[in-house]
Amino acid sequence: ELKVEQNPLFLSMQEGKNYTIYCNYSTTSDRLYWYRQDPGKSLESLFVLLSNGAVKQEGRLMASLDTKARLSTLHITAAVHDLSATYFCAVDAPTSGTYKYIFGTGTRLKVLA
Amino acid sequence: GAGVSQTPSNKVTEKGKYVELRCDPISGHTALYWYRQSLGQGPEFLIYFQGTGAADDSGLPNDRFFAVRPEGSVSTLKIQRTERGDSAVYLCASSRTVQEGEVYGYTFGSGTRLTVV
């Protein structure tokens, strides 16, 4: 059974600081997705990582994928309050010829002014 | 439509009642997914449609849950004899094709918050 684990589960950080969220998964996959969710809202796609070594950046967020280590990271640079949200990673689980996401439990980020 | 639309946004029902949750995907999207998100958890896969047929319903928790997509667009998730444990946010997502969903990700709706009292 594919398992996806994120850490930390909760993160409180000061504005201007850097931090990394980790996403580990338990089986072979070369497709990993990061989503953002604001309270009471739906999921917003941030990054799609489709191969080993993939790195994508958008603003203060940068995501990378190491399929050999089964690890993805989401790095936050010089955090600002607007980044406060819950961040989910999801791994594509090809089973029986169909695909579906297996989500991590999420990392709740709070950026303090 | 411009996005994935889900109705109702909130539903409160009594234990034992029947509920229907509706998802209207982006026009032209053939792949449609239902997920369930319990409080403080990540979404869990329920069922996926390719066109009108359910391609994978392995995530439906039991036979009280059923979903249809008769014309390949709007989908309805049906829950019979609701239980308090069914309380969650039910999310719908769509993509133009499965392959495009793999490459670009899905578009999620805002969800239906179901509360069973």
mmCIF file with all atom_site columns, C-alpha atoms in Angstrom:
data_model
loop_
_atom_site.group_PDB
_atom_site.id
_atom_site.type_symbol
_atom_site.label_atom_id
_atom_site.label_alt_id
_atom_site.label_comp_id
_atom_site.label_asym_id
_atom_site.label_entity_id
_atom_site.label_seq_id
_atom_site.pdbx_PDB_ins_code
_atom_site.Cartn_x
_atom_site.Cartn_y
_atom_site.Cartn_z
_atom_site.occupancy
_atom_site.B_iso_or_equiv
_atom_site.pdbx_formal_charge
_atom_site.auth_seq_id
_atom_site.auth_comp_id
_atom_site.auth_asym_id
_atom_site.auth_atom_id
_atom_site.pdbx_PDB_model_num
ATOM 1   C CA . GLU A 1 1   ? 0.000   0.000  0.000   1.00 0.00 ? 1   GLU A CA 1
ATOM 2   C CA . LEU A 1 2   ? 1.339   3.377  -0.994  1.00 0.00 ? 2   LEU A CA 1
ATOM 3   C CA . LYS A 1 3   ? 1.887   5.714  1.934   1.00 0.00 ? 3   LYS A CA 1
ATOM 4   C CA . VAL A 1 4   ? 2.757   9.375  1.751   1.00 0.00 ? 4   VAL A CA 1
ATOM 5   C CA . GLU A 1 5   ? 4.167   11.114 4.798   1.00 0.00 ? 5   GLU A CA 1
ATOM 6   C CA . GLN A 1 6   ? 4.793   14.793 5.283   1.00 0.00 ? 6   GLN A CA 1
ATOM 7   C CA . ASN A 1 7   ? 6.790   16.524 7.933   1.00 0.00 ? 7   ASN A CA 1
ATOM 8   C CA . PRO A 1 8   ? 6.461   18.635 9.799   1.00 0.00 ? 8   PRO A CA 1
ATOM 9   C CA . LEU A 1 9   ? 2.699   18.477 10.292  1.00 0.00 ? 9   LEU A CA 1
ATOM 10  C CA . PHE A 1 10  ? 2.642   21.955 11.787  1.00 0.00 ? 10  PHE A CA 1
ATOM 11  C CA . LEU A 1 11  ? 5.063   24.767 11.137  1.00 0.00 ? 11  LEU A CA 1
ATOM 12  C CA . SER A 1 12  ? 5.083   28.186 12.689  1.00 0.00 ? 12  SER A CA 1
ATOM 13  C CA . MET A 1 13  ? 7.728   30.509 11.341  1.00 0.00 ? 13  MET A CA 1
ATOM 14  C CA . GLN A 1 14  ? 8.669   34.139 11.370  1.00 0.00 ? 14  GLN A CA 1
ATOM 15  C CA . GLU A 1 15  ? 8.410   36.291 8.299   1.00 0.00 ? 15  GLU A CA 1
ATOM 16  C CA . GLY A 1 16  ? 11.659  36.444 6.398   1.00 0.00 ? 16  GLY A CA 1
ATOM 17  C CA . LYS A 1 17  ? 12.849  32.989 7.455   1.00 0.00 ? 17  LYS A CA 1
ATOM 18  C CA . ASN A 1 18  ? 13.523  29.962 5.261   1.00 0.00 ? 18  ASN A CA 1
ATOM 19  C CA . TYR A 1 19  ? 12.186  26.473 5.801   1.00 0.00 ? 19  TYR A CA 1
ATOM 20  C CA . THR A 1 20  ? 11.666  23.148 4.039   1.00 0.00 ? 20  THR A CA 1
ATOM 21  C CA . ILE A 1 21  ? 8.687   20.789 4.066   1.00 0.00 ? 21  ILE A CA 1
ATOM 22  C CA . TYR A 1 22  ? 9.430   17.148 3.335   1.00 0.00 ? 22  TYR A CA 1
ATOM 23  C CA . CYS A 1 23  ? 7.292   14.578 1.549   1.00 0.00 ? 23  CYS A CA 1
ATOM 24  C CA . ASN A 1 24  ? 8.303   10.910 1.655   1.00 0.00 ? 24  ASN A CA 1
ATOM 25  C CA . TYR A 1 25  ? 6.478   8.142  -0.175  1.00 0.00 ? 25  TYR A CA 1
ATOM 26  C CA . SER A 1 26  ? 6.732   4.405  0.017   1.00 0.00 ? 26  SER A CA 1
ATOM 27  C CA . THR A 1 27  ? 6.610   3.069  -3.536  1.00 0.00 ? 27  THR A CA 1
ATOM 28  C CA . THR A 1 28  ? 7.983   3.812  -6.965  1.00 0.00 ? 28  THR A CA 1
ATOM 29  C CA . SER A 1 29  ? 6.453   6.840  -8.595  1.00 0.00 ? 29  SER A CA 1
ATOM 30  C CA . ASP A 1 30  ? 7.787   9.589  -10.811 1.00 0.00 ? 30  ASP A CA 1
ATOM 31  C CA . ARG A 1 31  ? 4.816   11.904 -10.535 1.00 0.00 ? 31  ARG A CA 1
ATOM 32  C CA . LEU A 1 32  ? 4.422   14.163 -7.552  1.00 0.00 ? 32  LEU A CA 1
ATOM 33  C CA . TYR A 1 33  ? 2.151   17.138 -7.009  1.00 0.00 ? 33  TYR A CA 1
ATOM 34  C CA . TRP A 1 34  ? 2.057   19.959 -4.490  1.00 0.00 ? 34  TRP A CA 1
ATOM 35  C CA . TYR A 1 35  ? -1.192  21.691 -3.600  1.00 0.00 ? 35  TYR A CA 1
ATOM 36  C CA . ARG A 1 36  ? -2.080  24.590 -1.350  1.00 0.00 ? 36  ARG A CA 1
ATOM 37  C CA . GLN A 1 37  ? -5.307  24.771 0.651   1.00 0.00 ? 37  GLN A CA 1
ATOM 38  C CA . ASP A 1 38  ? -6.554  27.865 2.472   1.00 0.00 ? 38  ASP A CA 1
ATOM 39  C CA . PRO A 1 39  ? -9.037  27.345 5.338   1.00 0.00 ? 39  PRO A CA 1
ATOM 40  C CA . GLY A 1 40  ? -12.467 26.423 4.020   1.00 0.00 ? 40  GLY A CA 1
ATOM 41  C CA . LYS A 1 41  ? -11.250 26.511 0.441   1.00 0.00 ? 41  LYS A CA 1
ATOM 42  C CA . SER A 1 42  ? -10.399 23.948 -2.164  1.00 0.00 ? 42  SER A CA 1
ATOM 43  C CA . LEU A 1 43  ? -7.015  22.766 -3.365  1.00 0.00 ? 43  LEU A CA 1
ATOM 44  C CA . GLU A 1 44  ? -4.901  24.975 -5.595  1.00 0.00 ? 44  GLU A CA 1
ATOM 45  C CA . SER A 1 45  ? -2.253  23.332 -7.756  1.00 0.00 ? 45  SER A CA 1
ATOM 46  C CA . LEU A 1 46  ? 1.250   24.659 -7.078  1.00 0.00 ? 46  LEU A CA 1
ATOM 47  C CA . PHE A 1 47  ? 3.718   22.322 -8.750  1.00 0.00 ? 47  PHE A CA 1
ATOM 48  C CA . VAL A 1 48  ? 3.744   19.218 -10.929 1.00 0.00 ? 48  VAL A CA 1
ATOM 49  C CA . LEU A 1 49  ? 6.986   17.222 -10.807 1.00 0.00 ? 49  LEU A CA 1
ATOM 50  C CA . LEU A 1 50  ? 7.257   14.510 -13.427 1.00 0.00 ? 50  LEU A CA 1
ATOM 51  C CA . SER A 1 51  ? 10.787  13.179 -13.345 1.00 0.00 ? 51  SER A CA 1
ATOM 52  C CA . ASN A 1 52  ? 13.749  12.496 -11.128 1.00 0.00 ? 52  ASN A CA 1
ATOM 53  C CA . GLY A 1 53  ? 15.657  15.685 -10.424 1.00 0.00 ? 53  GLY A CA 1
ATOM 54  C CA . ALA A 1 54  ? 12.769  17.952 -11.424 1.00 0.00 ? 54  ALA A CA 1
ATOM 55  C CA . VAL A 1 55  ? 12.916  21.368 -9.813  1.00 0.00 ? 55  VAL A CA 1
ATOM 56  C CA . LYS A 1 56  ? 10.274  24.063 -10.143 1.00 0.00 ? 56  LYS A CA 1
ATOM 57  C CA . GLN A 1 57  ? 10.074  27.521 -8.621  1.00 0.00 ? 57  GLN A CA 1
ATOM 58  C CA . GLU A 1 58  ? 7.288   30.024 -8.275  1.00 0.00 ? 58  GLU A CA 1
ATOM 59  C CA . GLY A 1 59  ? 7.912   33.125 -6.229  1.00 0.00 ? 59  GLY A CA 1
ATOM 60  C CA . ARG A 1 60  ? 9.138   32.180 -2.765  1.00 0.00 ? 60  ARG A CA 1
ATOM 61  C CA . LEU A 1 61  ? 8.374   28.471 -3.222  1.00 0.00 ? 61  LEU A CA 1
ATOM 62  C CA . MET A 1 62  ? 10.606  25.872 -4.821  1.00 0.00 ? 62  MET A CA 1
ATOM 63  C CA . ALA A 1 63  ? 9.802   22.186 -5.180  1.00 0.00 ? 63  ALA A CA 1
ATOM 64  C CA . SER A 1 64  ? 12.104  19.310 -6.068  1.00 0.00 ? 64  SER A CA 1
ATOM 65  C CA . LEU A 1 65  ? 11.791  15.588 -6.615  1.00 0.00 ? 65  LEU A CA 1
ATOM 66  C CA . ASP A 1 66  ? 14.235  12.759 -5.954  1.00 0.00 ? 66  ASP A CA 1
ATOM 67  C CA . THR A 1 67  ? 12.563  9.577  -7.128  1.00 0.00 ? 67  THR A CA 1
ATOM 68  C CA . LYS A 1 68  ? 15.426  7.358  -6.007  1.00 0.00 ? 68  LYS A CA 1
ATOM 69  C CA . ALA A 1 69  ? 15.092  8.580  -2.435  1.00 0.00 ? 69  ALA A CA 1
ATOM 70  C CA . ARG A 1 70  ? 11.285  8.759  -2.846  1.00 0.00 ? 70  ARG A CA 1
ATOM 71  C CA . LEU A 1 71  ? 11.434  12.277 -1.491  1.00 0.00 ? 71  LEU A CA 1
ATOM 72  C CA . SER A 1 72  ? 10.112  15.658 -2.510  1.00 0.00 ? 72  SER A CA 1
ATOM 73  C CA . THR A 1 73  ? 10.838  18.939 -0.807  1.00 0.00 ? 73  THR A CA 1
ATOM 74  C CA . LEU A 1 74  ? 8.997   22.247 -0.782  1.00 0.00 ? 74  LEU A CA 1
ATOM 75  C CA . HIS A 1 75  ? 11.368  25.036 0.166   1.00 0.00 ? 75  HIS A CA 1
ATOM 76  C CA . ILE A 1 76  ? 10.110  28.377 1.392   1.00 0.00 ? 76  ILE A CA 1
ATOM 77  C CA . THR A 1 77  ? 12.393  31.368 1.022   1.00 0.00 ? 77  THR A CA 1
ATOM 78  C CA . ALA A 1 78  ? 11.907  34.555 3.058   1.00 0.00 ? 78  ALA A CA 1
ATOM 79  C CA . ALA A 1 79  ? 8.407   33.611 4.159   1.00 0.00 ? 79  ALA A CA 1
ATOM 80  C CA . VAL A 1 80  ? 5.604   36.162 4.114   1.00 0.00 ? 80  VAL A CA 1
ATOM 81  C CA . HIS A 1 81  ? 2.246   36.067 5.895   1.00 0.00 ? 81  HIS A CA 1
ATOM 82  C CA . ASP A 1 82  ? 0.367   35.339 2.652   1.00 0.00 ? 82  ASP A CA 1
ATOM 83  C CA . LEU A 1 83  ? 2.016   31.919 2.505   1.00 0.00 ? 83  LEU A CA 1
ATOM 84  C CA . SER A 1 84  ? 0.071   30.796 5.573   1.00 0.00 ? 84  SER A CA 1
ATOM 85  C CA . ALA A 1 85  ? -1.981  27.772 4.438   1.00 0.00 ? 85  ALA A CA 1
ATOM 86  C CA . THR A 1 86  ? -1.938  23.985 4.473   1.00 0.00 ? 86  THR A CA 1
ATOM 87  C CA . TYR A 1 87  ? 0.345   22.369 1.910   1.00 0.00 ? 87  TYR A CA 1
ATOM 88  C CA . PHE A 1 88  ? -0.265  18.874 0.586   1.00 0.00 ? 88  PHE A CA 1
ATOM 89  C CA . CYS A 1 89  ? 1.900   16.656 -1.513  1.00 0.00 ? 89  CYS A CA 1
ATOM 90  C CA . ALA A 1 90  ? 0.268   13.918 -3.569  1.00 0.00 ? 90  ALA A CA 1
ATOM 91  C CA . VAL A 1 91  ? 1.792   10.969 -5.357  1.00 0.00 ? 91  VAL A CA 1
ATOM 92  C CA . ASP A 1 92  ? 0.342   9.381  -8.443  1.00 0.00 ? 92  ASP A CA 1
ATOM 93  C CA . ALA A 1 93  ? -0.404  5.734  -7.765  1.00 0.00 ? 93  ALA A CA 1
ATOM 94  C CA . PRO A 1 94  ? -0.673  3.708  -10.963 1.00 0.00 ? 94  PRO A CA 1
ATOM 95  C CA . THR A 1 95  ? -2.521  0.576  -9.982  1.00 0.00 ? 95  THR A CA 1
ATOM 96  C CA . SER A 1 96  ? -4.490  -1.733 -12.204 1.00 0.00 ? 96  SER A CA 1
ATOM 97  C CA . GLY A 1 97  ? -4.065  0.622  -15.131 1.00 0.00 ? 97  GLY A CA 1
ATOM 98  C CA . THR A 1 98  ? -5.729  3.610  -13.511 1.00 0.00 ? 98  THR A CA 1
ATOM 99  C CA . TYR A 1 99  ? -4.258  6.568  -11.751 1.00 0.00 ? 99  TYR A CA 1
ATOM 100 C CA . LYS A 1 100 ? -5.222  8.345  -8.582  1.00 0.00 ? 100 LYS A CA 1
ATOM 101 C CA . TYR A 1 101 ? -3.573  10.636 -6.117  1.00 0.00 ? 101 TYR A CA 1
ATOM 102 C CA . ILE A 1 102 ? -2.504  9.490  -2.697  1.00 0.00 ? 102 ILE A CA 1
ATOM 103 C CA . PHE A 1 103 ? -2.219  12.587 -0.529  1.00 0.00 ? 103 PHE A CA 1
ATOM 104 C CA . GLY A 1 104 ? -0.024  13.239 2.444   1.00 0.00 ? 104 GLY A CA 1
ATOM 105 C CA . THR A 1 105 ? -1.579  14.424 5.688   1.00 0.00 ? 105 THR A CA 1
ATOM 106 C CA . GLY A 1 106 ? -0.613  18.010 4.988   1.00 0.00 ? 106 GLY A CA 1
ATOM 107 C CA . THR A 1 107 ? 1.645   20.597 6.585   1.00 0.00 ? 107 THR A CA 1
ATOM 108 C CA . ARG A 1 108 ? -0.132  23.480 8.246   1.00 0.00 ? 108 ARG A CA 1
ATOM 109 C CA . LEU A 1 109 ? 2.063   26.542 7.838   1.00 0.00 ? 109 LEU A CA 1
ATOM 110 C CA . LYS A 1 110 ? 1.600   29.701 9.849   1.00 0.00 ? 110 LYS A CA 1
ATOM 111 C CA . VAL A 1 111 ? 3.815   32.657 9.071   1.00 0.00 ? 111 VAL A CA 1
ATOM 112 C CA . LEU A 1 112 ? 3.997   35.149 11.907  1.00 0.00 ? 112 LEU A CA 1
ATOM 113 C CA . ALA A 1 113 ? 4.397   38.838 11.157  1.00 0.00 ? 113 ALA A CA 1
ATOM 114 C CA . GLY B 2 1   ? -18.136 26.476 -16.821 1.00 0.00 ? 1   GLY B CA 1
ATOM 115 C CA . ALA B 2 2   ? -15.033 28.286 -15.735 1.00 0.00 ? 2   ALA B CA 1
ATOM 116 C CA . GLY B 2 3   ? -14.305 25.941 -12.861 1.00 0.00 ? 3   GLY B CA 1
ATOM 117 C CA . VAL B 2 4   ? -15.475 22.786 -11.141 1.00 0.00 ? 4   VAL B CA 1
ATOM 118 C CA . SER B 2 5   ? -18.777 23.508 -9.439  1.00 0.00 ? 5   SER B CA 1
ATOM 119 C CA . GLN B 2 6   ? -20.056 21.524 -6.471  1.00 0.00 ? 6   GLN B CA 1
ATOM 120 C CA . THR B 2 7   ? -23.468 21.774 -4.881  1.00 0.00 ? 7   THR B CA 1
ATOM 121 C CA . PRO B 2 8   ? -24.571 22.142 -2.215  1.00 0.00 ? 8   PRO B CA 1
ATOM 122 C CA . SER B 2 9   ? -21.623 23.807 -0.521  1.00 0.00 ? 9   SER B CA 1
ATOM 123 C CA . ASN B 2 10  ? -22.921 22.672 2.855   1.00 0.00 ? 10  ASN B CA 1
ATOM 124 C CA . LYS B 2 11  ? -25.286 19.856 3.749   1.00 0.00 ? 11  LYS B CA 1
ATOM 125 C CA . VAL B 2 12  ? -26.524 18.898 7.194   1.00 0.00 ? 12  VAL B CA 1
ATOM 126 C CA . THR B 2 13  ? -28.471 15.661 7.403   1.00 0.00 ? 13  THR B CA 1
ATOM 127 C CA . GLU B 2 14  ? -29.739 13.334 10.053  1.00 0.00 ? 14  GLU B CA 1
ATOM 128 C CA . LYS B 2 15  ? -28.201 9.946  10.634  1.00 0.00 ? 15  LYS B CA 1
ATOM 129 C CA . GLY B 2 16  ? -29.857 7.352  8.446   1.00 0.00 ? 16  GLY B CA 1
ATOM 130 C CA . LYS B 2 17  ? -30.931 9.749  5.709   1.00 0.00 ? 17  LYS B CA 1
ATOM 131 C CA . TYR B 2 18  ? -29.996 9.644  2.032   1.00 0.00 ? 18  TYR B CA 1
ATOM 132 C CA . VAL B 2 19  ? -27.953 12.436 0.436   1.00 0.00 ? 19  VAL B CA 1
ATOM 133 C CA . GLU B 2 20  ? -26.828 13.362 -3.052  1.00 0.00 ? 20  GLU B CA 1
ATOM 134 C CA . LEU B 2 21  ? -23.814 15.544 -3.777  1.00 0.00 ? 21  LEU B CA 1
ATOM 135 C CA . ARG B 2 22  ? -23.400 17.062 -7.215  1.00 0.00 ? 22  ARG B CA 1
ATOM 136 C CA . CYS B 2 23  ? -20.291 17.860 -9.231  1.00 0.00 ? 23  CYS B CA 1
ATOM 137 C CA . ASP B 2 24  ? -20.314 19.852 -12.464 1.00 0.00 ? 24  ASP B CA 1
ATOM 138 C CA . PRO B 2 25  ? -16.821 19.581 -14.022 1.00 0.00 ? 25  PRO B CA 1
ATOM 139 C CA . ILE B 2 26  ? -15.171 21.982 -16.410 1.00 0.00 ? 26  ILE B CA 1
ATOM 140 C CA . SER B 2 27  ? -16.813 21.711 -19.818 1.00 0.00 ? 27  SER B CA 1
ATOM 141 C CA . GLY B 2 28  ? -15.048 19.170 -21.978 1.00 0.00 ? 28  GLY B CA 1
ATOM 142 C CA . HIS B 2 29  ? -13.260 17.430 -19.128 1.00 0.00 ? 29  HIS B CA 1
ATOM 143 C CA . THR B 2 30  ? -13.687 13.691 -19.498 1.00 0.00 ? 30  THR B CA 1
ATOM 144 C CA . ALA B 2 31  ? -11.880 12.582 -16.335 1.00 0.00 ? 31  ALA B CA 1
ATOM 145 C CA . LEU B 2 32  ? -13.687 13.205 -13.052 1.00 0.00 ? 32  LEU B CA 1
ATOM 146 C CA . TYR B 2 33  ? -12.565 12.256 -9.551  1.00 0.00 ? 33  TYR B CA 1
ATOM 147 C CA . TRP B 2 34  ? -14.225 12.221 -6.137  1.00 0.00 ? 34  TRP B CA 1
ATOM 148 C CA . TYR B 2 35  ? -12.177 12.572 -2.958  1.00 0.00 ? 35  TYR B CA 1
ATOM 149 C CA . ARG B 2 36  ? -13.180 12.778 0.689   1.00 0.00 ? 36  ARG B CA 1
ATOM 150 C CA . GLN B 2 37  ? -11.329 14.984 3.169   1.00 0.00 ? 37  GLN B CA 1
ATOM 151 C CA . SER B 2 38  ? -11.853 14.442 6.863   1.00 0.00 ? 38  SER B CA 1
ATOM 152 C CA . LEU B 2 39  ? -10.936 17.158 9.324   1.00 0.00 ? 39  LEU B CA 1
ATOM 153 C CA . GLY B 2 40  ? -7.190  17.616 9.586   1.00 0.00 ? 40  GLY B CA 1
ATOM 154 C CA . GLN B 2 41  ? -6.443  14.981 6.943   1.00 0.00 ? 41  GLN B CA 1
ATOM 155 C CA . GLY B 2 42  ? -5.429  14.879 3.339   1.00 0.00 ? 42  GLY B CA 1
ATOM 156 C CA . PRO B 2 43  ? -8.031  14.006 0.708   1.00 0.00 ? 43  PRO B CA 1
ATOM 157 C CA . GLU B 2 44  ? -8.701  10.303 0.165   1.00 0.00 ? 44  GLU B CA 1
ATOM 158 C CA . PHE B 2 45  ? -9.599  8.863  -3.222  1.00 0.00 ? 45  PHE B CA 1
ATOM 159 C CA . LEU B 2 46  ? -13.129 7.545  -3.649  1.00 0.00 ? 46  LEU B CA 1
ATOM 160 C CA . ILE B 2 47  ? -13.882 6.981  -7.330  1.00 0.00 ? 47  ILE B CA 1
ATOM 161 C CA . TYR B 2 48  ? -12.768 8.060  -10.780 1.00 0.00 ? 48  TYR B CA 1
ATOM 162 C CA . PHE B 2 49  ? -14.765 8.321  -14.014 1.00 0.00 ? 49  PHE B CA 1
ATOM 163 C CA . GLN B 2 50  ? -13.488 8.282  -17.538 1.00 0.00 ? 50  GLN B CA 1
ATOM 164 C CA . GLY B 2 51  ? -16.480 9.505  -19.527 1.00 0.00 ? 51  GLY B CA 1
ATOM 165 C CA . THR B 2 52  ? -19.631 7.823  -18.271 1.00 0.00 ? 52  THR B CA 1
ATOM 166 C CA . GLY B 2 53  ? -18.048 4.772  -16.734 1.00 0.00 ? 53  GLY B CA 1
ATOM 167 C CA . ALA B 2 54  ? -16.443 4.353  -13.347 1.00 0.00 ? 54  ALA B CA 1
ATOM 168 C CA . ALA B 2 55  ? -12.876 3.369  -14.178 1.00 0.00 ? 55  ALA B CA 1
ATOM 169 C CA . ASP B 2 56  ? -11.862 2.810  -10.563 1.00 0.00 ? 56  ASP B CA 1
ATOM 170 C CA . ASP B 2 57  ? -14.230 2.728  -7.573  1.00 0.00 ? 57  ASP B CA 1
ATOM 171 C CA . SER B 2 58  ? -11.806 1.057  -5.209  1.00 0.00 ? 58  SER B CA 1
ATOM 172 C CA . GLY B 2 59  ? -11.905 3.962  -2.755  1.00 0.00 ? 59  GLY B CA 1
ATOM 173 C CA . LEU B 2 60  ? -15.617 3.798  -1.993  1.00 0.00 ? 60  LEU B CA 1
ATOM 174 C CA . PRO B 2 61  ? -15.716 2.759  1.671   1.00 0.00 ? 61  PRO B CA 1
ATOM 175 C CA . ASN B 2 62  ? -18.755 0.455  1.470   1.00 0.00 ? 62  ASN B CA 1
ATOM 176 C CA . ASP B 2 63  ? -21.911 -0.235 -0.509  1.00 0.00 ? 63  ASP B CA 1
ATOM 177 C CA . ARG B 2 64  ? -23.729 2.748  1.001   1.00 0.00 ? 64  ARG B CA 1
ATOM 178 C CA . PHE B 2 65  ? -21.688 4.915  -1.365  1.00 0.00 ? 65  PHE B CA 1
ATOM 179 C CA . PHE B 2 66  ? -22.454 5.074  -5.060  1.00 0.00 ? 66  PHE B CA 1
ATOM 180 C CA . ALA B 2 67  ? -21.642 7.534  -7.831  1.00 0.00 ? 67  ALA B CA 1
ATOM 181 C CA . VAL B 2 68  ? -22.966 8.050  -11.330 1.00 0.00 ? 68  VAL B CA 1
ATOM 182 C CA . ARG B 2 69  ? -22.117 10.131 -14.357 1.00 0.00 ? 69  ARG B CA 1
ATOM 183 C CA . PRO B 2 70  ? -24.812 9.190  -16.869 1.00 0.00 ? 70  PRO B CA 1
ATOM 184 C CA . GLU B 2 71  ? -24.005 11.664 -19.638 1.00 0.00 ? 71  GLU B CA 1
ATOM 185 C CA . GLY B 2 72  ? -20.296 11.998 -19.093 1.00 0.00 ? 72  GLY B CA 1
ATOM 186 C CA . SER B 2 73  ? -20.443 15.461 -17.576 1.00 0.00 ? 73  SER B CA 1
ATOM 187 C CA . VAL B 2 74  ? -22.249 16.044 -14.258 1.00 0.00 ? 74  VAL B CA 1
ATOM 188 C CA . SER B 2 75  ? -21.615 13.442 -11.567 1.00 0.00 ? 75  SER B CA 1
ATOM 189 C CA . THR B 2 76  ? -23.628 12.662 -8.465  1.00 0.00 ? 76  THR B CA 1
ATOM 190 C CA . LEU B 2 77  ? -22.228 10.996 -5.362  1.00 0.00 ? 77  LEU B CA 1
ATOM 191 C CA . LYS B 2 78  ? -24.965 9.214  -3.463  1.00 0.00 ? 78  LYS B CA 1
ATOM 192 C CA . ILE B 2 79  ? -24.760 8.129  0.154   1.00 0.00 ? 79  ILE B CA 1
ATOM 193 C CA . GLN B 2 80  ? -27.433 5.919  1.671   1.00 0.00 ? 80  GLN B CA 1
ATOM 194 C CA . ARG B 2 81  ? -28.201 5.483  5.381   1.00 0.00 ? 81  ARG B CA 1
ATOM 195 C CA . THR B 2 82  ? -25.717 8.169  6.345   1.00 0.00 ? 82  THR B CA 1
ATOM 196 C CA . GLU B 2 83  ? -23.611 7.712  9.459   1.00 0.00 ? 83  GLU B CA 1
ATOM 197 C CA . ARG B 2 84  ? -21.850 10.287 11.612  1.00 0.00 ? 84  ARG B CA 1
ATOM 198 C CA . GLY B 2 85  ? -18.541 8.954  10.330  1.00 0.00 ? 85  GLY B CA 1
ATOM 199 C CA . ASP B 2 86  ? -19.489 10.080 6.827   1.00 0.00 ? 86  ASP B CA 1
ATOM 200 C CA . SER B 2 87  ? -19.106 13.704 7.925   1.00 0.00 ? 87  SER B CA 1
ATOM 201 C CA . ALA B 2 88  ? -16.351 15.239 5.806   1.00 0.00 ? 88  ALA B CA 1
ATOM 202 C CA . VAL B 2 89  ? -15.704 17.554 2.886   1.00 0.00 ? 89  VAL B CA 1
ATOM 203 C CA . TYR B 2 90  ? -16.353 15.793 -0.406  1.00 0.00 ? 90  TYR B CA 1
ATOM 204 C CA . LEU B 2 91  ? -14.159 17.158 -3.180  1.00 0.00 ? 91  LEU B CA 1
ATOM 205 C CA . CYS B 2 92  ? -14.587 16.730 -6.904  1.00 0.00 ? 92  CYS B CA 1
ATOM 206 C CA . ALA B 2 93  ? -11.803 17.248 -9.438  1.00 0.00 ? 93  ALA B CA 1
ATOM 207 C CA . SER B 2 94  ? -11.597 17.054 -13.200 1.00 0.00 ? 94  SER B CA 1
ATOM 208 C CA . SER B 2 95  ? -9.126  17.110 -16.062 1.00 0.00 ? 95  SER B CA 1
ATOM 209 C CA . ARG B 2 96  ? -9.514  17.149 -19.828 1.00 0.00 ? 96  ARG B CA 1
ATOM 210 C CA . THR B 2 97  ? -8.124  13.647 -20.045 1.00 0.00 ? 97  THR B CA 1
ATOM 211 C CA . VAL B 2 98  ? -6.386  11.363 -17.620 1.00 0.00 ? 98  VAL B CA 1
ATOM 212 C CA . GLN B 2 99  ? -3.116  12.042 -19.418 1.00 0.00 ? 99  GLN B CA 1
ATOM 213 C CA . GLU B 2 100 ? -3.520  15.795 -19.101 1.00 0.00 ? 100 GLU B CA 1
ATOM 214 C CA . GLY B 2 101 ? -4.349  15.338 -15.439 1.00 0.00 ? 101 GLY B CA 1
ATOM 215 C CA . GLU B 2 102 ? -1.063  13.512 -15.002 1.00 0.00 ? 102 GLU B CA 1
ATOM 216 C CA . VAL B 2 103 ? 0.918   16.279 -16.680 1.00 0.00 ? 103 VAL B CA 1
ATOM 217 C CA . TYR B 2 104 ? -0.867  19.368 -15.447 1.00 0.00 ? 104 TYR B CA 1
ATOM 218 C CA . GLY B 2 105 ? -2.704  18.222 -12.336 1.00 0.00 ? 105 GLY B CA 1
ATOM 219 C CA . TYR B 2 106 ? -6.423  18.345 -11.670 1.00 0.00 ? 106 TYR B CA 1
ATOM 220 C CA . THR B 2 107 ? -8.739  21.266 -11.049 1.00 0.00 ? 107 THR B CA 1
ATOM 221 C CA . PHE B 2 108 ? -10.572 20.824 -7.771  1.00 0.00 ? 108 PHE B CA 1
ATOM 222 C CA . GLY B 2 109 ? -13.971 22.187 -6.838  1.00 0.00 ? 109 GLY B CA 1
ATOM 223 C CA . SER B 2 110 ? -14.659 23.965 -3.559  1.00 0.00 ? 110 SER B CA 1
ATOM 224 C CA . GLY B 2 111 ? -16.223 20.873 -2.054  1.00 0.00 ? 111 GLY B CA 1
ATOM 225 C CA . THR B 2 112 ? -19.407 19.962 -0.220  1.00 0.00 ? 112 THR B CA 1
ATOM 226 C CA . ARG B 2 113 ? -19.156 19.944 3.551   1.00 0.00 ? 113 ARG B CA 1
ATOM 227 C CA . LEU B 2 114 ? -21.383 17.110 4.758   1.00 0.00 ? 114 LEU B CA 1
ATOM 228 C CA . THR B 2 115 ? -22.377 16.981 8.408   1.00 0.00 ? 115 THR B CA 1
ATOM 229 C CA . VAL B 2 116 ? -24.335 14.015 9.694   1.00 0.00 ? 116 VAL B CA 1
ATOM 230 C CA . VAL B 2 117 ? -26.012 14.681 13.052  1.00 0.00 ? 117 VAL B CA 1
#
